[in-house]
mmCIF file of C-alpha atoms in Angstrom:
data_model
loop_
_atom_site.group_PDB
_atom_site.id
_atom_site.type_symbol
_atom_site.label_atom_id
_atom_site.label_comp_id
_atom_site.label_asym_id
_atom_site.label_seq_id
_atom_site.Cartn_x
_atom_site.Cartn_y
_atom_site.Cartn_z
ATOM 1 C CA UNK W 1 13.679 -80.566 47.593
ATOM 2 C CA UNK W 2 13.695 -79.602 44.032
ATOM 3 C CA UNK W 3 11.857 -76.439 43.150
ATOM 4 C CA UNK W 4 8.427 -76.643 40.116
ATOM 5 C CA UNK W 5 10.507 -73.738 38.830
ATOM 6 C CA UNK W 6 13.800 -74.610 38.632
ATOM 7 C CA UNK W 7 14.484 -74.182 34.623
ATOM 8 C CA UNK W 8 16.892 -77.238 34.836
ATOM 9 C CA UNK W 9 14.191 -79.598 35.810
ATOM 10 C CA UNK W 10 11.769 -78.136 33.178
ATOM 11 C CA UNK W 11 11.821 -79.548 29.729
ATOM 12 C CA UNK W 12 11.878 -77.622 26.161
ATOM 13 C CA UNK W 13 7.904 -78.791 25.658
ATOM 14 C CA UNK W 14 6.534 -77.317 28.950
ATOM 15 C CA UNK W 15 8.964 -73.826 28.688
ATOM 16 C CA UNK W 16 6.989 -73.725 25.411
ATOM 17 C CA UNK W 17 3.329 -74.545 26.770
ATOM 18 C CA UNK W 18 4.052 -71.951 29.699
ATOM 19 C CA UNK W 19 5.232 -69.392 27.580
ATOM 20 C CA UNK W 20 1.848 -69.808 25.258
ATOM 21 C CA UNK W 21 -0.197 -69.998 28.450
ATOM 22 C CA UNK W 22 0.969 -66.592 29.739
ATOM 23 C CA UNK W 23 0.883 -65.347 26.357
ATOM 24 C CA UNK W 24 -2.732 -66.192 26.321
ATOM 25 C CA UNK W 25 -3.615 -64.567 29.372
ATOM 26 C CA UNK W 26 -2.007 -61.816 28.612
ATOM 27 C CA UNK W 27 -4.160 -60.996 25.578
ATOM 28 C CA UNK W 28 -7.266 -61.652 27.402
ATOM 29 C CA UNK W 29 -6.450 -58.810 29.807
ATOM 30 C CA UNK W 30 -7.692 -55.156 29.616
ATOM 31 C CA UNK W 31 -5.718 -52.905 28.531
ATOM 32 C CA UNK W 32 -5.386 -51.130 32.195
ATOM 33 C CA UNK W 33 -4.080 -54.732 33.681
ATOM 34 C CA UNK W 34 -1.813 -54.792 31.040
ATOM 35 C CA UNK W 35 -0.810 -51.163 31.568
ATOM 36 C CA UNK W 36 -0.156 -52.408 34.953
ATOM 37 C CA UNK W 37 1.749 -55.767 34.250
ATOM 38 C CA UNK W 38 4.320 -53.804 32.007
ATOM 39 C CA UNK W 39 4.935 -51.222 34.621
ATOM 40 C CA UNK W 40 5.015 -54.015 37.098
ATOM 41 C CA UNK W 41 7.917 -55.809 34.613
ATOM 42 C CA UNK W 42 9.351 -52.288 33.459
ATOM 43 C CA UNK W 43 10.340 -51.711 37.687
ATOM 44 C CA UNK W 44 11.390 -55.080 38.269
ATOM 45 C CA UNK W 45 14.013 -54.807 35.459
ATOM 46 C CA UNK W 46 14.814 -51.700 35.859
ATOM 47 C CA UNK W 47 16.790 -51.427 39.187
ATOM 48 C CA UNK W 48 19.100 -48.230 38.116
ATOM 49 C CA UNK W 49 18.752 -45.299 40.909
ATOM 50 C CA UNK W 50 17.307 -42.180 39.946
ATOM 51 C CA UNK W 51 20.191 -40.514 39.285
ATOM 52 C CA UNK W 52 21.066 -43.500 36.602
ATOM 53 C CA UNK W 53 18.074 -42.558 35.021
ATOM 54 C CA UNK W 54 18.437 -38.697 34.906
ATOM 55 C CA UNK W 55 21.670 -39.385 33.695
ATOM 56 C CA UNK W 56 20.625 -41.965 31.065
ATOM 57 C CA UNK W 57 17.769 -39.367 29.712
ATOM 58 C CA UNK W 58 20.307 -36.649 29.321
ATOM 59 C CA UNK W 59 22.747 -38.622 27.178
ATOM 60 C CA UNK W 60 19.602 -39.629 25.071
ATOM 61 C CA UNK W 61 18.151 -35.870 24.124
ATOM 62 C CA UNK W 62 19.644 -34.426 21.191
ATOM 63 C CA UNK W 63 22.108 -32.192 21.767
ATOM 64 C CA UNK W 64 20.932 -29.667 18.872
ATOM 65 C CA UNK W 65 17.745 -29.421 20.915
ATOM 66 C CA UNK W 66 19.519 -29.155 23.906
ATOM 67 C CA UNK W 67 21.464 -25.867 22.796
ATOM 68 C CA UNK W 68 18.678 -24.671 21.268
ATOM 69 C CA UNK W 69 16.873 -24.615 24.779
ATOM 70 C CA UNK W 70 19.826 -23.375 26.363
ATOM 71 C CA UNK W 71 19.884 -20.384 23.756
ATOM 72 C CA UNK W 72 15.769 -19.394 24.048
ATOM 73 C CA UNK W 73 16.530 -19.552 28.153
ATOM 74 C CA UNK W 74 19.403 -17.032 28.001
ATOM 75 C CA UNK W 75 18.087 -15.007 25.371
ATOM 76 C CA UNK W 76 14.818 -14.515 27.796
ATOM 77 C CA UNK W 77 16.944 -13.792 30.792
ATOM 78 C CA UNK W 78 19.161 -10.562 28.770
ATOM 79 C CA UNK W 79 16.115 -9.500 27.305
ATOM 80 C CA UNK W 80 14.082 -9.319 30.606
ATOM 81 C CA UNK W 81 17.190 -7.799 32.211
ATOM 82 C CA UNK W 82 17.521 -5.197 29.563
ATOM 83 C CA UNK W 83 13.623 -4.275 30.044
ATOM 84 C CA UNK W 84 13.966 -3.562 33.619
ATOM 85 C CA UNK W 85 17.246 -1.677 33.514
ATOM 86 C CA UNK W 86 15.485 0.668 30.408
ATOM 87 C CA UNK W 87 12.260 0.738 33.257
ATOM 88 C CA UNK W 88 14.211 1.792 36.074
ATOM 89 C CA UNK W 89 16.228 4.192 34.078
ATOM 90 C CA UNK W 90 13.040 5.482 32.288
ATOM 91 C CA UNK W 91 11.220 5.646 36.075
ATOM 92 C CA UNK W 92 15.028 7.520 37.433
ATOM 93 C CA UNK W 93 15.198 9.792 34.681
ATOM 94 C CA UNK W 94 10.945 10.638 34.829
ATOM 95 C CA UNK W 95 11.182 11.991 38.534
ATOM 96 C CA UNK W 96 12.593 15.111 37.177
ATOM 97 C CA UNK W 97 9.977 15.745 35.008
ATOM 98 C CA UNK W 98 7.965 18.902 36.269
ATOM 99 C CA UNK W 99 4.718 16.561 36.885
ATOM 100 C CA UNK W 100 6.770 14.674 39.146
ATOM 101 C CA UNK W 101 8.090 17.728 40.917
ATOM 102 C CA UNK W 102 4.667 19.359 41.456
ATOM 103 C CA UNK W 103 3.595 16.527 42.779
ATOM 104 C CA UNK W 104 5.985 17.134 45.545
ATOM 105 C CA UNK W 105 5.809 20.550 45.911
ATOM 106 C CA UNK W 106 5.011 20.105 49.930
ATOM 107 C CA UNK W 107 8.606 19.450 49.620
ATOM 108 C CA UNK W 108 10.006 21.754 46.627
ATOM 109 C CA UNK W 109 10.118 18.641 44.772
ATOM 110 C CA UNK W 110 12.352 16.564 46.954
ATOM 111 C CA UNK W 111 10.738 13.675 49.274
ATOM 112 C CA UNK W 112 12.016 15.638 52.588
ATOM 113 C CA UNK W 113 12.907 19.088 53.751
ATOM 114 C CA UNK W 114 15.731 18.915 57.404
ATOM 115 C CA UNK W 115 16.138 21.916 58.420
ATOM 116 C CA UNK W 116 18.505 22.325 60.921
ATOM 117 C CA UNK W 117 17.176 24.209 63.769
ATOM 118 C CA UNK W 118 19.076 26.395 66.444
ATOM 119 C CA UNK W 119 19.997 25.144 69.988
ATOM 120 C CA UNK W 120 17.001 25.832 72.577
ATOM 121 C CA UNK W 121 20.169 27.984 74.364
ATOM 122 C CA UNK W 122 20.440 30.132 71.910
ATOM 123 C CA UNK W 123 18.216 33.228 73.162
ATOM 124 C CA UNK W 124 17.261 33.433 69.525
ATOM 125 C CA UNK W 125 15.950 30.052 69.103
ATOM 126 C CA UNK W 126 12.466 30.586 69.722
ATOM 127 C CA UNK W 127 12.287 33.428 67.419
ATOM 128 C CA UNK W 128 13.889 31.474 64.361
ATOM 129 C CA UNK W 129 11.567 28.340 64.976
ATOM 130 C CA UNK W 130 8.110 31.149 64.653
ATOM 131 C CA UNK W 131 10.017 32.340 61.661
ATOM 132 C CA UNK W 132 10.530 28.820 59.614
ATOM 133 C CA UNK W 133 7.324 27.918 60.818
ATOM 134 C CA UNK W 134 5.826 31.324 58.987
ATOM 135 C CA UNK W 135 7.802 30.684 56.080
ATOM 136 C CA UNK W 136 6.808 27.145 56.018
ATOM 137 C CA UNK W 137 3.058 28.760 55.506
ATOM 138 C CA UNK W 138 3.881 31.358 53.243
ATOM 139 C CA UNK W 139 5.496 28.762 50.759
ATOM 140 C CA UNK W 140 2.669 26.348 51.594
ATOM 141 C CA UNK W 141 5.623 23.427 52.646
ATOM 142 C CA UNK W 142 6.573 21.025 55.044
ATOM 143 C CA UNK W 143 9.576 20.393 56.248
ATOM 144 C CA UNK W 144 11.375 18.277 59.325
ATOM 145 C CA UNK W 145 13.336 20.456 62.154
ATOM 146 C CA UNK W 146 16.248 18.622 63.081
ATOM 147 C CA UNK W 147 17.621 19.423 66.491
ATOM 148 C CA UNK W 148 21.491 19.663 66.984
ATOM 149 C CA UNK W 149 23.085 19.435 70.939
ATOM 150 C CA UNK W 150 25.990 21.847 71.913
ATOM 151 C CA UNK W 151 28.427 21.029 74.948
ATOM 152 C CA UNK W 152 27.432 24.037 77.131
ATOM 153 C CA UNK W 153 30.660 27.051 76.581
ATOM 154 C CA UNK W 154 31.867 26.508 79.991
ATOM 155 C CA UNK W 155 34.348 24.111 78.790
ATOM 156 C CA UNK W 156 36.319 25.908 75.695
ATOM 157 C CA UNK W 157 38.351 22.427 74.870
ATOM 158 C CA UNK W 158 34.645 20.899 74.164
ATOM 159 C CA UNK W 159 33.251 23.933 72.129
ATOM 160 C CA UNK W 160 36.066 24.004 69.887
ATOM 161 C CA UNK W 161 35.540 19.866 69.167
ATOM 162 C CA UNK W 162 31.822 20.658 68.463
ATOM 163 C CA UNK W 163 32.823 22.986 65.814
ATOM 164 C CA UNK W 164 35.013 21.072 64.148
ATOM 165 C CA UNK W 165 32.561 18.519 63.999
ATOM 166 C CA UNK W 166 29.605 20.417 62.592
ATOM 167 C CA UNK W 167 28.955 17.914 59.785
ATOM 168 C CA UNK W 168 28.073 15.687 62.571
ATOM 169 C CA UNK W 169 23.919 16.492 62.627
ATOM 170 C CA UNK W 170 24.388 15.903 58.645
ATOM 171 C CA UNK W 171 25.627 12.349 59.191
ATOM 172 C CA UNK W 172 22.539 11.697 61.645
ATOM 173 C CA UNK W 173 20.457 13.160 58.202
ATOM 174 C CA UNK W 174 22.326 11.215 55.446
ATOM 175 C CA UNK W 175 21.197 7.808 57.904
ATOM 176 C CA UNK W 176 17.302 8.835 58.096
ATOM 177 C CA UNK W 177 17.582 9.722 54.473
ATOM 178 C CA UNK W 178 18.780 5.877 53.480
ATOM 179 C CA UNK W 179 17.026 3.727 56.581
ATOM 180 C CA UNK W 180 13.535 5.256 54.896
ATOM 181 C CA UNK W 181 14.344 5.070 51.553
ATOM 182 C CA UNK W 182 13.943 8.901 50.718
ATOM 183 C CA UNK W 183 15.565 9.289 47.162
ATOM 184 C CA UNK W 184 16.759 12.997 48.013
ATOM 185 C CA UNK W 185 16.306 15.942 50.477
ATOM 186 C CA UNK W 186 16.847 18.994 50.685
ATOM 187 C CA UNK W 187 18.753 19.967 53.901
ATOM 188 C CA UNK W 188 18.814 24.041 55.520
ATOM 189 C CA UNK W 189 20.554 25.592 57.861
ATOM 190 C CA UNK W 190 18.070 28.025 60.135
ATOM 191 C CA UNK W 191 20.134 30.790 59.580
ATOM 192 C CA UNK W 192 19.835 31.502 55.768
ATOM 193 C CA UNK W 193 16.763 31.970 54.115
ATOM 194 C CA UNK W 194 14.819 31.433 50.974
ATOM 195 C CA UNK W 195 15.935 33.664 47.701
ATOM 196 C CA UNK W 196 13.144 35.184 45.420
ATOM 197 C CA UNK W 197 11.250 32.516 43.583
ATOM 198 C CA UNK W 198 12.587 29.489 45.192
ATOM 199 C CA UNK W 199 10.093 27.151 43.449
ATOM 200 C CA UNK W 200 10.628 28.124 40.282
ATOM 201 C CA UNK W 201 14.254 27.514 40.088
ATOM 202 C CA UNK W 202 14.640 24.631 42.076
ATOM 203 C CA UNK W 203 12.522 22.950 39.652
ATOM 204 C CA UNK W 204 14.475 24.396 36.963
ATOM 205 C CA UNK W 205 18.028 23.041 38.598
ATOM 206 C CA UNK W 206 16.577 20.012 39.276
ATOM 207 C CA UNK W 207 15.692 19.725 35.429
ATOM 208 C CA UNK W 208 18.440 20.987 34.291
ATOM 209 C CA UNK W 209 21.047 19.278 36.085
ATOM 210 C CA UNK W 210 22.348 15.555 35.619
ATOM 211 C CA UNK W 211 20.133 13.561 36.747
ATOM 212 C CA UNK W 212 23.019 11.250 38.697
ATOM 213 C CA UNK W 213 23.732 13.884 41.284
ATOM 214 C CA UNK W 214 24.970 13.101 44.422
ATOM 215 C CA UNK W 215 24.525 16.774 45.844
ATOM 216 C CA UNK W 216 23.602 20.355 44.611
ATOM 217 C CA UNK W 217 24.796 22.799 46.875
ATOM 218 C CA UNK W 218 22.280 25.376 46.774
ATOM 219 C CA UNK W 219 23.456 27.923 49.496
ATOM 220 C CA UNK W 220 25.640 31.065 49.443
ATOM 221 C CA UNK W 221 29.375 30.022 48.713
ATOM 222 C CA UNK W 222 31.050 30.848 52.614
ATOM 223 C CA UNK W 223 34.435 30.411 50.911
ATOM 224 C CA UNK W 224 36.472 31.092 47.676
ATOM 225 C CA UNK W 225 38.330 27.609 47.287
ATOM 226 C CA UNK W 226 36.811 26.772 43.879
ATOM 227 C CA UNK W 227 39.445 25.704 41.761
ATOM 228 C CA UNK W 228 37.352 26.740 38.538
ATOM 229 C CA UNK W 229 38.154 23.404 36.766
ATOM 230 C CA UNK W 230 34.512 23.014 35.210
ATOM 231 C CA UNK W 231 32.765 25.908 33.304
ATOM 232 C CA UNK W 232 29.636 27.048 34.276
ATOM 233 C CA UNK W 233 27.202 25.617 32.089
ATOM 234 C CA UNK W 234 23.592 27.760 31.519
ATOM 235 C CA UNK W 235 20.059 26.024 32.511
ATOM 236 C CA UNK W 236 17.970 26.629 29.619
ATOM 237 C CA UNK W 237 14.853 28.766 30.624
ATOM 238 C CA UNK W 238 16.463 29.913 33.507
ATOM 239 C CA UNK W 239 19.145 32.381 34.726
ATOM 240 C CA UNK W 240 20.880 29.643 37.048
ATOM 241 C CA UNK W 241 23.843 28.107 35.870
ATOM 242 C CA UNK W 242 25.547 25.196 37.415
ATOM 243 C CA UNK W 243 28.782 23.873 37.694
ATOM 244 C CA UNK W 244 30.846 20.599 38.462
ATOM 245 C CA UNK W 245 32.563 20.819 41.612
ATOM 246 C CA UNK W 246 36.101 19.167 42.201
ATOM 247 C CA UNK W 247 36.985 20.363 45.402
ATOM 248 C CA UNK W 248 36.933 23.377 47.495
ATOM 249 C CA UNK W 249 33.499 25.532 47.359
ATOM 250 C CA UNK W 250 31.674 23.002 49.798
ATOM 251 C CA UNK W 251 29.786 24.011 52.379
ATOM 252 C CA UNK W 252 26.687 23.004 54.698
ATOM 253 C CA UNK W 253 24.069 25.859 54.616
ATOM 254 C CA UNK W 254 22.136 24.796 51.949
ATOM 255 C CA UNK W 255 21.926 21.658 49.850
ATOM 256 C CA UNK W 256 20.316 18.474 48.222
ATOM 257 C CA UNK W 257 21.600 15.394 48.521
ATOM 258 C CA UNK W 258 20.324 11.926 46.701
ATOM 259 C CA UNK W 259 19.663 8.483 48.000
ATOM 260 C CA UNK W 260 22.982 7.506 46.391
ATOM 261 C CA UNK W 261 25.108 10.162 47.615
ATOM 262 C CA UNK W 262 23.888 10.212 51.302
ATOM 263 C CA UNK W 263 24.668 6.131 50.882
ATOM 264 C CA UNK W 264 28.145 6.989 49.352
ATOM 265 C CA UNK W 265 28.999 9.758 52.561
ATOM 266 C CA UNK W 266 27.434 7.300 55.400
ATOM 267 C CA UNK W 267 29.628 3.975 54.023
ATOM 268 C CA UNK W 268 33.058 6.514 54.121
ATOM 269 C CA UNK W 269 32.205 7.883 57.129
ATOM 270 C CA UNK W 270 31.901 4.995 59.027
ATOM 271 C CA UNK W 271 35.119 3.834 58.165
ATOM 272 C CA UNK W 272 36.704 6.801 59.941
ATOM 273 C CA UNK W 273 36.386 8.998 63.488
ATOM 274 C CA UNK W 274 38.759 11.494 62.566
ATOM 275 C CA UNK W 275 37.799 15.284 63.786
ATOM 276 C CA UNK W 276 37.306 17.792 60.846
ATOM 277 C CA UNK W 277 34.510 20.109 60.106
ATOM 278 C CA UNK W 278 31.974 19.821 57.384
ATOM 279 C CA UNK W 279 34.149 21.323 54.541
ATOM 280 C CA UNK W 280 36.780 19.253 55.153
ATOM 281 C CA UNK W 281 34.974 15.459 55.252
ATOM 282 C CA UNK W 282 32.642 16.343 51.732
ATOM 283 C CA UNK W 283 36.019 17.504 50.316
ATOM 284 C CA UNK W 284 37.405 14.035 51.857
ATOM 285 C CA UNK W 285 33.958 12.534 50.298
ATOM 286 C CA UNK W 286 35.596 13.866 46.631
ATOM 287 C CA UNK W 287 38.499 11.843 46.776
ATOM 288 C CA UNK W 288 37.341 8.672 48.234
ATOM 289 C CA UNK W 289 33.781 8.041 47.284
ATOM 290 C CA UNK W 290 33.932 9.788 43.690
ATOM 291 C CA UNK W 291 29.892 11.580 44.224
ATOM 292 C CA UNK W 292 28.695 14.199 41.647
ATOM 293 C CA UNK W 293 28.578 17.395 43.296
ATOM 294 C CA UNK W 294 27.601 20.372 41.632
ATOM 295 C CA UNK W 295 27.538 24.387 42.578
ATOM 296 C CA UNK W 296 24.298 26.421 41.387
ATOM 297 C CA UNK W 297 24.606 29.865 40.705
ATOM 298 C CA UNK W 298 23.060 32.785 41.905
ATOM 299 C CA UNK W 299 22.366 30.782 44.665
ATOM 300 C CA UNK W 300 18.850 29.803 45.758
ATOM 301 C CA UNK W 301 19.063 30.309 49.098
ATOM 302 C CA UNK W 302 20.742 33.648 50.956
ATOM 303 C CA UNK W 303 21.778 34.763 54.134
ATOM 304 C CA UNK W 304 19.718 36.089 56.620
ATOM 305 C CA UNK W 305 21.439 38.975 56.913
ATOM 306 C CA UNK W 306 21.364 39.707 53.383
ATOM 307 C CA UNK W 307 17.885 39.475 53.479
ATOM 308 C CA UNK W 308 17.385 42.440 55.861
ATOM 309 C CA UNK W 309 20.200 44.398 53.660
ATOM 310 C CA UNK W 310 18.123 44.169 50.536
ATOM 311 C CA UNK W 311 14.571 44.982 52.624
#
């Protein structure tokens, strides 16, 4: 049976009748039905997928427009990035401002104070914990004891392997420095002590020297290895000079290390389980890791021994 609709059954006069009949009730709709009836035509026409028609808007914006957008976006992004590189260098630079160091002076203007406390064998270790603990109140700070383990002497072969790895207490350090986010410290052997005025010119090292260290050795020299290839250069409004160390001169009585630095040491170190004392693996650090490390002189901190010379 032949279909009412079948356009080869309909004749020229009623395609034309039809055609005026919807065009008349087409203008006697609302304008919200015929809203409607063009979307309704628009999505029965229009059968491309919706990728089609992403693709068919792109080829129809101009493409000045386009670059121009593309421009404004990545002119944005470099100068957003620029803002908070100049921000974190201006907050990096600012924390070795004296404000910012007296408002750490619990810690001498460093987030954390390790020192390194004696063995509970030694038959002195009581004595040296009342004495930090003294000093701690005298100097109105706070500081972190960190406890080192030594194979008992009975067994010479296992003495000798704890001396040569000394640095290993540091290493334990350098990790609790980076897992909570310290950005320096200031780490002490028990057995040296504070020199005259030790607030005073830490503050001035610390705003006199770079401000990208990696470490400041701070502690009386225990060798004469330094190879001299940096001058001393003077602190202004101080009498400490420091100097850029290359190798030799390193030592673990009495330094400050930065976030960055203790990062640098802990990544090397990992990487290796060879037996060498303290010296030896920061002079390794030199080579291999590339860390500013600089020498202060006169030293800030003395040894104990000293001490009692001079009193």
């Amino acid at each position: 049976m032949a279909s009412p609709n079948d356009l080869s059954l309909i004749s020229s006069y009623e395609l034309v009748s039809r055609s005026l009949e919807d065009s008349i009730k087409y203008d006697n709709l609302s304008d919200a039905e015929k809203s409607r009836a063009r979307k309704r035509r628009v999505r029965r026409i229009d059968r491309r997928t919706f990728m089609q028609r992403c693709t068919a808007s792109i080829r129809n914006v101009d493409m000045f427009w386009a670059l121009t957008g593309a421009s404004i976006c990545t002119f944005v992004l470099i100068a957003l990035s620029l803002l908070y590189f100049r921000h974190s260098h201006l907050v990096f630079m600012h924390r070795f401002s004296h404000e910012e160091l007296s408002s750490r002076k619990a810690h001498l203007g460093f987030d954390r104070i390790y020192v390194i406390e004696r063995p509970a064998m030694h038959a002195d270790a009581s004595e040296h914990g009342e004495r930090w603990a003294a000093l701690g109140r005298e100097l109105e700070i706070e500081f972190e004891t960190w406890p080192v383990s030594i194979p008992t002497p009975l067994d010479p072969r296992l003495v000798l392997l704890h001396q040569r790895e000394c640095w290993r207490p540091h290493l334990s350090i350098y990790r609790d420095i980076v897992s909570k986010g310290y950005m320096d410290a200031l780490i002490i052997e028990d057995h040296v002590v504070f020199g005259p005025s030790p607030r005073l010119r830490l503050y001035s090292a610390l705003m006199g020297i770079p401000a990208d260290w990696d470490v400041l050795q701070l502690g009386p020299a225990n060798n004469g290895t330094d190879s001299g290839h940096h001058d001393d250069i003077p602190i202004h409004g101080s009498q400490l000079m420091y100097r850029r160390v290359d190798d030799g001169a390193c030592n673990n009585l009495a330094y400050a290390i930065s976030h960055a630095g203790a990062r640098k040491i802990v990544k090397a170190l990992d990487s290796t389980h060879a037996h060498a004392d303290f010296e030896h693996k920061l002079l390794d650090m030199l080579d291999r890791v590339k860390f500013l490390l600089f020498r202060v002189s006169p030293s800030i901190f003395q040894w104990r021994d000293a001490e009692h010379a001079s009193a």
